[in-house]
PDB file of C-alpha atoms in Angstrom:
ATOM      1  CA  UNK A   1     -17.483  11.243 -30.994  1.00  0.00           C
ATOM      2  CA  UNK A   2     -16.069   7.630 -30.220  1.00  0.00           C
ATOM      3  CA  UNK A   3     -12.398   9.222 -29.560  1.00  0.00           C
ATOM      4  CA  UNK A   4     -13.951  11.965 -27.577  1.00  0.00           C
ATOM      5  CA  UNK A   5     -16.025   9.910 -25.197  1.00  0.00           C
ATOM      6  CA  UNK A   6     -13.119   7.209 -24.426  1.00  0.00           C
ATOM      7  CA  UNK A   7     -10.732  10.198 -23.788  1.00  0.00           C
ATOM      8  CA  UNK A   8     -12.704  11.131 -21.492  1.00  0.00           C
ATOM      9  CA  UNK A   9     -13.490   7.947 -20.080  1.00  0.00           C
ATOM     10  CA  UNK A  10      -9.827   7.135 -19.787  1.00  0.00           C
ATOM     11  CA  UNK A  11      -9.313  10.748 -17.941  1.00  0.00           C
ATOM     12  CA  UNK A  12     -11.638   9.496 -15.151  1.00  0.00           C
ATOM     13  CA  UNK A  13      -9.875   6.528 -14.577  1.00  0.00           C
ATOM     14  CA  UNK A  14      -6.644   6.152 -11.811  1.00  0.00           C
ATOM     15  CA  UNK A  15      -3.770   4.504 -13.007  1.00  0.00           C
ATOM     16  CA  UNK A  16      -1.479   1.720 -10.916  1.00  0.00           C
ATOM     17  CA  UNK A  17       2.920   2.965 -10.536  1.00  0.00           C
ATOM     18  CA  UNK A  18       5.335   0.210  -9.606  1.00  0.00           C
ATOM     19  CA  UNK A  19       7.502   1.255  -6.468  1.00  0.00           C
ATOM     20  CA  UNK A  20       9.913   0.168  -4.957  1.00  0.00           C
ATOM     21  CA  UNK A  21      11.391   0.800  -1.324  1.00  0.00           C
ATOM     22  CA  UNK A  22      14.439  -0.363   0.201  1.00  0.00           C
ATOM     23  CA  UNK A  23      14.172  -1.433   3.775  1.00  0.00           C
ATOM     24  CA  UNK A  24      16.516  -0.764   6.419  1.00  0.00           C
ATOM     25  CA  UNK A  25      14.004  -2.769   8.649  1.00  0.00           C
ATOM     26  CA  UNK A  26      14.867  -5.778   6.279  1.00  0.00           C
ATOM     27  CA  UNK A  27      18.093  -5.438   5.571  1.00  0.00           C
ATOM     28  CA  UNK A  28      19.632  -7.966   7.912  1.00  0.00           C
ATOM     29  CA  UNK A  29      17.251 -11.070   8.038  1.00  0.00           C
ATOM     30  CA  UNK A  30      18.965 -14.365   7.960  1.00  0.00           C
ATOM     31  CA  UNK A  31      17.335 -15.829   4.861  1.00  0.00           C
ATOM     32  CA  UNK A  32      18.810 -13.355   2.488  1.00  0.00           C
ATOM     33  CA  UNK A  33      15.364 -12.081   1.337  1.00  0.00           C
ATOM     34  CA  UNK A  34      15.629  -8.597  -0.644  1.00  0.00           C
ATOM     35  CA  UNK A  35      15.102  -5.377   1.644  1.00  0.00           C
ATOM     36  CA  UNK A  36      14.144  -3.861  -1.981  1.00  0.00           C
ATOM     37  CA  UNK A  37      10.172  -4.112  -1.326  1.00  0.00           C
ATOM     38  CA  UNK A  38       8.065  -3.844  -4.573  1.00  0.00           C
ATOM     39  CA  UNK A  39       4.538  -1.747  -4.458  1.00  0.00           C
ATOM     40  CA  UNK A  40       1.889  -0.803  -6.401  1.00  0.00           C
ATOM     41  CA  UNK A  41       0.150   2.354  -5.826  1.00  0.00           C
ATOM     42  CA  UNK A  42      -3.194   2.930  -7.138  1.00  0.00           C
ATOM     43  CA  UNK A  43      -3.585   7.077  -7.836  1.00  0.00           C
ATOM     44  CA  UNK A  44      -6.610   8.626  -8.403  1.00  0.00           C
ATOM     45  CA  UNK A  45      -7.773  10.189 -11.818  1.00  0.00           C
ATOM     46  CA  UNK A  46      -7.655  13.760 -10.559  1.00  0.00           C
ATOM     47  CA  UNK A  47      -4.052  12.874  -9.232  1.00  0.00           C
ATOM     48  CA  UNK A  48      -2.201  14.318 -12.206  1.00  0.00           C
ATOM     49  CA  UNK A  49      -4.858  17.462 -13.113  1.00  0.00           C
ATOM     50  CA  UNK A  50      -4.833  18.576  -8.994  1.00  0.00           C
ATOM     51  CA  UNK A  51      -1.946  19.316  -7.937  1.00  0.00           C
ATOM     52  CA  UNK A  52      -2.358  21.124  -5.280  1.00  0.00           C
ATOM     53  CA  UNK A  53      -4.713  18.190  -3.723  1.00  0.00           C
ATOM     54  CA  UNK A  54      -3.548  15.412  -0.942  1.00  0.00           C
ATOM     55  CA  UNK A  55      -5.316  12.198  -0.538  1.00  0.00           C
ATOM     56  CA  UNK A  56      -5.920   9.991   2.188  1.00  0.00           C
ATOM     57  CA  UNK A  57      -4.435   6.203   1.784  1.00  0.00           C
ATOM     58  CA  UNK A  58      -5.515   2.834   2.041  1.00  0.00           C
ATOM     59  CA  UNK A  59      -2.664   0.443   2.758  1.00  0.00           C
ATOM     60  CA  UNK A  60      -3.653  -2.683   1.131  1.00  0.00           C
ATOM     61  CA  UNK A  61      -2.370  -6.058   2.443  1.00  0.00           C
ATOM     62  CA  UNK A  62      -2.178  -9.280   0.472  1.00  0.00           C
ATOM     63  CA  UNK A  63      -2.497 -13.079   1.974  1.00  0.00           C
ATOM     64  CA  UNK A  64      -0.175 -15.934   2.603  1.00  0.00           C
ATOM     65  CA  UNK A  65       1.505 -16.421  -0.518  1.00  0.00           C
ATOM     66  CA  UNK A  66       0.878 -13.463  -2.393  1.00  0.00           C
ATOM     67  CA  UNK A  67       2.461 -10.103  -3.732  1.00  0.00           C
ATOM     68  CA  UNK A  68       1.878  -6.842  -4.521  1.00  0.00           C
ATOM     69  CA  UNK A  69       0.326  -8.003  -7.946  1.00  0.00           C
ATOM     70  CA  UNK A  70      -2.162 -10.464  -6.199  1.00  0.00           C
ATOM     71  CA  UNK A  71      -4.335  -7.181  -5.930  1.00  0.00           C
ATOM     72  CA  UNK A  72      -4.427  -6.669  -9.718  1.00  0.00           C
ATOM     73  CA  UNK A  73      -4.492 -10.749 -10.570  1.00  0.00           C
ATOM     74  CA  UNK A  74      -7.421 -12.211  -8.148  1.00  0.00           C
ATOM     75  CA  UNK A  75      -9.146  -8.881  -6.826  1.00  0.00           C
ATOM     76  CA  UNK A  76      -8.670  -5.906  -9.834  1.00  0.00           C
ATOM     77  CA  UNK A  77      -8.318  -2.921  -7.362  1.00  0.00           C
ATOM     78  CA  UNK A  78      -7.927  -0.672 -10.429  1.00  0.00           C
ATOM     79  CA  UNK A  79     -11.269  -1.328 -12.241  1.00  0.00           C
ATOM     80  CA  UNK A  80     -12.934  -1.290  -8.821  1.00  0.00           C
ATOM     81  CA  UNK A  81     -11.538   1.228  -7.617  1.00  0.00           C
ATOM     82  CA  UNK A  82     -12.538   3.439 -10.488  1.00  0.00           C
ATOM     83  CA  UNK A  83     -15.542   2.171 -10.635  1.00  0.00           C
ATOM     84  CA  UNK A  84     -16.115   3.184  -6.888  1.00  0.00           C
ATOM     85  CA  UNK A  85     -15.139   6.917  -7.484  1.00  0.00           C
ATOM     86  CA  UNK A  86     -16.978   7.268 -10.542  1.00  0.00           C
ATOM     87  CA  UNK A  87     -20.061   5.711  -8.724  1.00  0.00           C
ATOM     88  CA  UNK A  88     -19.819   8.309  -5.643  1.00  0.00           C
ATOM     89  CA  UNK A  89     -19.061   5.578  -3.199  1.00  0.00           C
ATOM     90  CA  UNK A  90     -15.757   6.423  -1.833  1.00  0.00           C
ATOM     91  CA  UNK A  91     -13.630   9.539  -1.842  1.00  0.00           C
ATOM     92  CA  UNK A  92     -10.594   9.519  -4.526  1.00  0.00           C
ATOM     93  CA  UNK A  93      -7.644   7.755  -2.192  1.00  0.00           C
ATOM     94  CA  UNK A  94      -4.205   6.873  -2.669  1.00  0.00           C
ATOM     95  CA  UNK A  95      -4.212   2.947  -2.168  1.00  0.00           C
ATOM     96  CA  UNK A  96      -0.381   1.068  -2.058  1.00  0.00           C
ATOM     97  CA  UNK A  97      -0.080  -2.228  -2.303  1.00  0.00           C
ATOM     98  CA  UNK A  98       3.070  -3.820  -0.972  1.00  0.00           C
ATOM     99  CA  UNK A  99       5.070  -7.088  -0.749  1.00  0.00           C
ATOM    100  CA  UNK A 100       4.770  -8.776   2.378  1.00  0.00           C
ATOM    101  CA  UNK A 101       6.091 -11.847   0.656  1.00  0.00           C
ATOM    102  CA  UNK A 102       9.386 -13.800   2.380  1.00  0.00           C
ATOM    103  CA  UNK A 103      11.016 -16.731   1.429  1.00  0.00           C
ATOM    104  CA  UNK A 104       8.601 -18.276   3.773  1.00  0.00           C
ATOM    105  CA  UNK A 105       5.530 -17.319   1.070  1.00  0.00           C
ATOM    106  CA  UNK A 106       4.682 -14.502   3.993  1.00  0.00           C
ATOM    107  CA  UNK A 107       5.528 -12.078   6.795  1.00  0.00           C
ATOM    108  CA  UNK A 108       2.401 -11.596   8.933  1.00  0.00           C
ATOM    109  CA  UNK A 109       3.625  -8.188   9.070  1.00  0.00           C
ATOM    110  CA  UNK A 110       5.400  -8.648  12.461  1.00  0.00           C
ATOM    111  CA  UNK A 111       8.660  -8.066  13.599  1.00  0.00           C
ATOM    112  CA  UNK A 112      11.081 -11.381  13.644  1.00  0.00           C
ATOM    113  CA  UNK A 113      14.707 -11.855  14.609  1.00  0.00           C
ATOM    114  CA  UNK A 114      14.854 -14.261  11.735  1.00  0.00           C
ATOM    115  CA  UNK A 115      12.505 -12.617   8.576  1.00  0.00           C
ATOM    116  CA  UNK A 116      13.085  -9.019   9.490  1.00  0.00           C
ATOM    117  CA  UNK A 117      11.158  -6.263  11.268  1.00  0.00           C
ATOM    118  CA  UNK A 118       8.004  -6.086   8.927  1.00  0.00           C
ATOM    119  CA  UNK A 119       5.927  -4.057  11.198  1.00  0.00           C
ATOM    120  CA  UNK A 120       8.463  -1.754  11.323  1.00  0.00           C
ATOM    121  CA  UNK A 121       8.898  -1.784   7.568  1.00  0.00           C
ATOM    122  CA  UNK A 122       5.126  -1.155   7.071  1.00  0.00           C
ATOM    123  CA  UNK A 123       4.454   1.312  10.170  1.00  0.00           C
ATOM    124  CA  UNK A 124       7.804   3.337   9.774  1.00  0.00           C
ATOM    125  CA  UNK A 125       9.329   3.104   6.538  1.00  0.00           C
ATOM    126  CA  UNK A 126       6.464   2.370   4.183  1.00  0.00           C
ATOM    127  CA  UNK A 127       4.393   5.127   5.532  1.00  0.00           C
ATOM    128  CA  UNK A 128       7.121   7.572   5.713  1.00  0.00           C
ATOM    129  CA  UNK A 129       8.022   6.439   1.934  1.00  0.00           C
ATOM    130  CA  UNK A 130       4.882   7.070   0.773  1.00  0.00           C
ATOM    131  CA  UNK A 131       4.061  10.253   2.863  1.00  0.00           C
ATOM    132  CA  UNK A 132       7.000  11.991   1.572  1.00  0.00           C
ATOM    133  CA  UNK A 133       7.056  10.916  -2.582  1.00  0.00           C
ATOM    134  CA  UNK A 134       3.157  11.009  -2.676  1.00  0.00           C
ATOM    135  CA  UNK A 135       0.195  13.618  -1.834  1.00  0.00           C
ATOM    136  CA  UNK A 136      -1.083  12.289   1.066  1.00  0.00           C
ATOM    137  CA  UNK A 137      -2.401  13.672   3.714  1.00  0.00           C
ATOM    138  CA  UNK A 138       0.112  12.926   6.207  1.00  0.00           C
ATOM    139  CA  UNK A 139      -1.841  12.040   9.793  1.00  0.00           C
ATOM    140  CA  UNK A 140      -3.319   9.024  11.241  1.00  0.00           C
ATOM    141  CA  UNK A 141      -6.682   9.580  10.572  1.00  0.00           C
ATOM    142  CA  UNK A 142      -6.310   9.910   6.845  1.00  0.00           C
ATOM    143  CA  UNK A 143      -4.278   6.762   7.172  1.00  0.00           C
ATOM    144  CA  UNK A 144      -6.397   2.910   6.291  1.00  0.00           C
ATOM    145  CA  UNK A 145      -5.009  -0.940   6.787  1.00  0.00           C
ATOM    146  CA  UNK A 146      -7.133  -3.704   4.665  1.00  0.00           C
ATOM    147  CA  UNK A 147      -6.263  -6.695   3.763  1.00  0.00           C
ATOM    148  CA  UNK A 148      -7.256 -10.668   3.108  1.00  0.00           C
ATOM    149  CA  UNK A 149      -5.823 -13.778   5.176  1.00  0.00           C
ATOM    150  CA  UNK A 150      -2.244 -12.953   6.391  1.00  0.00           C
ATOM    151  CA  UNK A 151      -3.110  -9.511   5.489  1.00  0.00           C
ATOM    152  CA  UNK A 152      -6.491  -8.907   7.343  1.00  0.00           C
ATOM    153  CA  UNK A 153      -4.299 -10.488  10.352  1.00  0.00           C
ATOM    154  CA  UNK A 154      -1.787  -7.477   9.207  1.00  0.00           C
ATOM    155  CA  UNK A 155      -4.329  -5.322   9.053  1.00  0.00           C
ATOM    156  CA  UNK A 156      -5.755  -5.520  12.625  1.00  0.00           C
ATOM    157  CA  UNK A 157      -2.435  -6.290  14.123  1.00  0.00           C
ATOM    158  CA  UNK A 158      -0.608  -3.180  12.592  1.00  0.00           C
ATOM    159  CA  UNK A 159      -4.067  -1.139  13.949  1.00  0.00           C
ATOM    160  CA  UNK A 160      -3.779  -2.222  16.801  1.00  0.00           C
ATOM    161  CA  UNK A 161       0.184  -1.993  17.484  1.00  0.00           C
ATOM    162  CA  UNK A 162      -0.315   1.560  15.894  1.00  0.00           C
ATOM    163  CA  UNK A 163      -3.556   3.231  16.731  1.00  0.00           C
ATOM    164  CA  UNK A 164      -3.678   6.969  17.030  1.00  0.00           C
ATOM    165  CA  UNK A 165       0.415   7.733  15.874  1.00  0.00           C
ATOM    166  CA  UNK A 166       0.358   6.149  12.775  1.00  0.00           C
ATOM    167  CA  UNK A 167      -3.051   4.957  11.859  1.00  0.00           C
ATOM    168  CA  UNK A 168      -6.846   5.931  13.046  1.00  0.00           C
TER     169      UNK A 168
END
């Protein structure tokens, strides 16, 4: 009965995939900071037994001197987010997680001549990454920017720059 009741518990739960996405928008910055951006993207549990289901997605943005693991060392998205589901008190959602790190310790997530076009890289490329490998639903209003510090500054900046074409 033990086995039976953690296999199930373990079915309910989503599970976090490492990414990565080169960047045309970062290619050329003059620091020589990797256009190869990692991710993590939290799926949902139903992710691998629906297939025929899309998801919205929350695009998650760390602060100053984080990562794309910062979300599963100081805040565990994973547990909470499962937790959340399970509870009833969000929908299942697609959440990714990606580097905004530079050599500076962070990109604000705005263009720059020197660091790179990281608004671009988020609004453009990231989207359209994740869009095409994952089942999202593909349209602004099934489209969410959160973050903490540099990335709550991210977060409204991006919403702002972008309301209605590529996030509600």
């Amino acid at each position: 009965a033990a086995a039976a009741s953690g296999g199930a518990q373990s079915a309910a739960m989503g599970r976090l995939v490492p990414d990565t996405l080169h960047s045309k928008a970062l290619e050329k910055n003059l620091y020589g900071d990797t256009p190869d951006r990692p991710m993590l993207v939290y799926l949902p549990a139903s992710y691998a037994t629906s297939p025929g289901r899309r998801y919205p997605v929350v695009y998650l943005l760390h602060g100053f001197g984080g990562a794309e693991r910062t979300w599963v060392t100081l805040g565990p998205v994973k547990p909470a987010m499962d937790t959340l589901v399970r509870n009833g008190t969000v929908r299942e959602m697609i959440v990714v997680m990606p580097s905004g790190r530079n050599v500076f310790g962070g990109s604000f997530y705005t263009n720059s001549a020197s660091t790179g076009n990281w608004d671009d890289f988020v609004s453009k490329e990231l989207v359209a990454y994740i869009d095409g490998k994952y089942r999202t639903m593909a349209r602004p209003e099934s489209r969410g920017l959160a973050g903490h510090s540099m990335g709550g500054y991210g977060a409204f900046a991006l919403g702002m720059r972008h309301a209605g074409d590529v996030f509600e």
